[in-house]
Amino acid sequence: MPFENRPYPWSRDSVVENAPRRSGVHGLYSALWIYIGEADDLRERIMEHFNGDSPRITRYVPTYFVFELIDNRTARESRYRELVRQHGPICNAEQVSQE
């Protein structure tokens, strides 16, 4: 697992209970990596994904989410790019091809 904490089930209750209102990077996956992102407020951003903000993410049906807390914006953006390069999530295809 490329993230530093354990995975949590992809459900509304699980996001509310486990995703903090802090900054960091997050990943959504099932049998493969679907999406990796970064946010100032992880709970808010992950809930946006859960509520269907991206048809591509919705189509691939995540089963788990993970996150790492990173308060420093520069470090967070660097970790995000590293994770996207390493794992090539299907909904980050444009970012992978641009770097």
PDB file of C-alpha atoms in Angstrom:
ATOM      1  CA  MET A   1       0.000   0.000   0.000  1.00  0.00           C
ATOM      2  CA  PRO A   2       1.599   3.277  -1.047  1.00  0.00           C
ATOM      3  CA  PHE A   3      -0.196   5.381   1.572  1.00  0.00           C
ATOM      4  CA  GLU A   4       0.883   5.547   5.190  1.00  0.00           C
ATOM      5  CA  ASN A   5      -2.452   4.643   6.779  1.00  0.00           C
ATOM      6  CA  ARG A   6      -4.900   1.802   6.451  1.00  0.00           C
ATOM      7  CA  PRO A   7      -7.688   1.762   3.852  1.00  0.00           C
ATOM      8  CA  TYR A   8     -11.258   2.611   4.767  1.00  0.00           C
ATOM      9  CA  PRO A   9     -14.453   1.326   3.095  1.00  0.00           C
ATOM     10  CA  TRP A  10     -15.975   3.583   0.438  1.00  0.00           C
ATOM     11  CA  SER A  11     -19.205   4.657   2.150  1.00  0.00           C
ATOM     12  CA  ARG A  12     -20.666   7.952   3.294  1.00  0.00           C
ATOM     13  CA  ASP A  13     -20.466   6.963   6.970  1.00  0.00           C
ATOM     14  CA  SER A  14     -16.876   5.795   6.600  1.00  0.00           C
ATOM     15  CA  VAL A  15     -15.802   9.060   4.956  1.00  0.00           C
ATOM     16  CA  VAL A  16     -17.503  11.146   7.665  1.00  0.00           C
ATOM     17  CA  GLU A  17     -16.056   9.006  10.479  1.00  0.00           C
ATOM     18  CA  ASN A  18     -12.513   8.591   9.148  1.00  0.00           C
ATOM     19  CA  ALA A  19     -11.515  11.395   6.782  1.00  0.00           C
ATOM     20  CA  PRO A  20     -10.281  14.391   8.780  1.00  0.00           C
ATOM     21  CA  ARG A  21     -10.872  18.040   8.006  1.00  0.00           C
ATOM     22  CA  ARG A  22      -7.148  18.507   7.429  1.00  0.00           C
ATOM     23  CA  SER A  23      -4.921  18.804   4.401  1.00  0.00           C
ATOM     24  CA  GLY A  24      -3.235  15.905   2.689  1.00  0.00           C
ATOM     25  CA  VAL A  25      -3.304  13.480  -0.207  1.00  0.00           C
ATOM     26  CA  HIS A  26      -5.950  10.846  -0.835  1.00  0.00           C
ATOM     27  CA  GLY A  27      -6.509   7.866  -3.064  1.00  0.00           C
ATOM     28  CA  LEU A  28      -9.552   5.942  -4.274  1.00  0.00           C
ATOM     29  CA  TYR A  29      -9.250   2.368  -5.452  1.00  0.00           C
ATOM     30  CA  SER A  30     -10.887  -0.994  -5.983  1.00  0.00           C
ATOM     31  CA  ALA A  31      -8.931  -3.704  -7.824  1.00  0.00           C
ATOM     32  CA  LEU A  32      -6.848  -0.878  -9.324  1.00  0.00           C
ATOM     33  CA  TRP A  33      -6.004   2.724  -8.505  1.00  0.00           C
ATOM     34  CA  ILE A  34      -8.872   4.926  -9.667  1.00  0.00           C
ATOM     35  CA  TYR A  35      -7.845   8.396  -8.506  1.00  0.00           C
ATOM     36  CA  ILE A  36      -5.212  10.153  -6.419  1.00  0.00           C
ATOM     37  CA  GLY A  37      -5.687  13.750  -5.329  1.00  0.00           C
ATOM     38  CA  GLU A  38      -4.713  16.388  -2.796  1.00  0.00           C
ATOM     39  CA  ALA A  39      -6.815  18.818  -0.804  1.00  0.00           C
ATOM     40  CA  ASP A  40      -6.864  21.408   1.962  1.00  0.00           C
ATOM     41  CA  ASP A  41      -9.829  19.601   3.564  1.00  0.00           C
ATOM     42  CA  LEU A  42      -9.713  15.849   2.942  1.00  0.00           C
ATOM     43  CA  ARG A  43     -13.204  15.092   4.237  1.00  0.00           C
ATOM     44  CA  GLU A  44     -14.803  17.780   2.111  1.00  0.00           C
ATOM     45  CA  ARG A  45     -12.943  16.711  -1.053  1.00  0.00           C
ATOM     46  CA  ILE A  46     -13.522  12.986  -0.591  1.00  0.00           C
ATOM     47  CA  MET A  47     -17.234  13.661   0.002  1.00  0.00           C
ATOM     48  CA  GLU A  48     -17.337  15.605  -3.280  1.00  0.00           C
ATOM     49  CA  HIS A  49     -16.034  12.481  -5.019  1.00  0.00           C
ATOM     50  CA  PHE A  50     -18.533  10.328  -3.114  1.00  0.00           C
ATOM     51  CA  ASN A  51     -21.378  12.629  -4.206  1.00  0.00           C
ATOM     52  CA  GLY A  52     -20.472  12.142  -7.859  1.00  0.00           C
ATOM     53  CA  ASP A  53     -18.410  15.203  -8.801  1.00  0.00           C
ATOM     54  CA  SER A  54     -16.560  13.112 -11.415  1.00  0.00           C
ATOM     55  CA  PRO A  55     -18.426  10.749 -13.737  1.00  0.00           C
ATOM     56  CA  ARG A  56     -15.154   8.896 -14.394  1.00  0.00           C
ATOM     57  CA  ILE A  57     -14.601   8.174 -10.707  1.00  0.00           C
ATOM     58  CA  THR A  58     -18.242   7.127 -10.322  1.00  0.00           C
ATOM     59  CA  ARG A  59     -17.961   4.793 -13.319  1.00  0.00           C
ATOM     60  CA  TYR A  60     -15.015   2.887 -11.813  1.00  0.00           C
ATOM     61  CA  VAL A  61     -16.798   2.360  -8.450  1.00  0.00           C
ATOM     62  CA  PRO A  62     -14.192   2.774  -5.697  1.00  0.00           C
ATOM     63  CA  THR A  63     -14.378   0.301  -2.825  1.00  0.00           C
ATOM     64  CA  TYR A  64     -11.778   1.925  -0.553  1.00  0.00           C
ATOM     65  CA  PHE A  65     -10.153   5.265   0.176  1.00  0.00           C
ATOM     66  CA  VAL A  66      -6.868   6.101   1.883  1.00  0.00           C
ATOM     67  CA  PHE A  67      -5.155   9.320   2.860  1.00  0.00           C
ATOM     68  CA  GLU A  68      -2.028  10.849   4.349  1.00  0.00           C
ATOM     69  CA  LEU A  69      -2.018  14.059   6.354  1.00  0.00           C
ATOM     70  CA  ILE A  70       0.433  16.617   4.994  1.00  0.00           C
ATOM     71  CA  ASP A  71       0.052  20.175   6.247  1.00  0.00           C
ATOM     72  CA  ASN A  72       2.773  21.789   4.138  1.00  0.00           C
ATOM     73  CA  ARG A  73       1.354  22.652   0.683  1.00  0.00           C
ATOM     74  CA  THR A  74       4.658  22.162  -1.169  1.00  0.00           C
ATOM     75  CA  ALA A  75       5.255  18.776   0.467  1.00  0.00           C
ATOM     76  CA  ARG A  76       1.650  17.764  -0.207  1.00  0.00           C
ATOM     77  CA  GLU A  77       1.831  18.651  -3.896  1.00  0.00           C
ATOM     78  CA  SER A  78       5.161  16.833  -4.217  1.00  0.00           C
ATOM     79  CA  ARG A  79       3.749  13.689  -2.574  1.00  0.00           C
ATOM     80  CA  TYR A  80       0.687  13.876  -4.834  1.00  0.00           C
ATOM     81  CA  ARG A  81       2.850  13.993  -7.981  1.00  0.00           C
ATOM     82  CA  GLU A  82       4.999  11.136  -6.673  1.00  0.00           C
ATOM     83  CA  LEU A  83       1.964   8.914  -6.028  1.00  0.00           C
ATOM     84  CA  VAL A  84       0.406   9.677  -9.424  1.00  0.00           C
ATOM     85  CA  ARG A  85       3.675   8.851 -11.209  1.00  0.00           C
ATOM     86  CA  GLN A  86       4.162   5.642  -9.223  1.00  0.00           C
ATOM     87  CA  HIS A  87       0.654   4.242  -9.551  1.00  0.00           C
ATOM     88  CA  GLY A  88      -0.855   5.779 -12.690  1.00  0.00           C
ATOM     89  CA  PRO A  89      -4.463   5.921 -11.478  1.00  0.00           C
ATOM     90  CA  ILE A  90      -6.909   5.659 -14.374  1.00  0.00           C
ATOM     91  CA  CYS A  91      -8.685   8.947 -13.604  1.00  0.00           C
ATOM     92  CA  ASN A  92      -5.395  10.859 -13.401  1.00  0.00           C
ATOM     93  CA  ALA A  93      -4.330   9.855 -16.937  1.00  0.00           C
ATOM     94  CA  GLU A  94      -3.914  13.472 -18.075  1.00  0.00           C
ATOM     95  CA  GLN A  95      -1.606  14.328 -15.162  1.00  0.00           C
ATOM     96  CA  VAL A  96       0.481  11.193 -15.765  1.00  0.00           C
ATOM     97  CA  SER A  97       0.926  11.970 -19.470  1.00  0.00           C
ATOM     98  CA  GLN A  98       1.830  15.639 -18.819  1.00  0.00           C
ATOM     99  CA  GLU A  99       4.673  14.900 -16.390  1.00  0.00           C
TER     100      GLU A  99
END
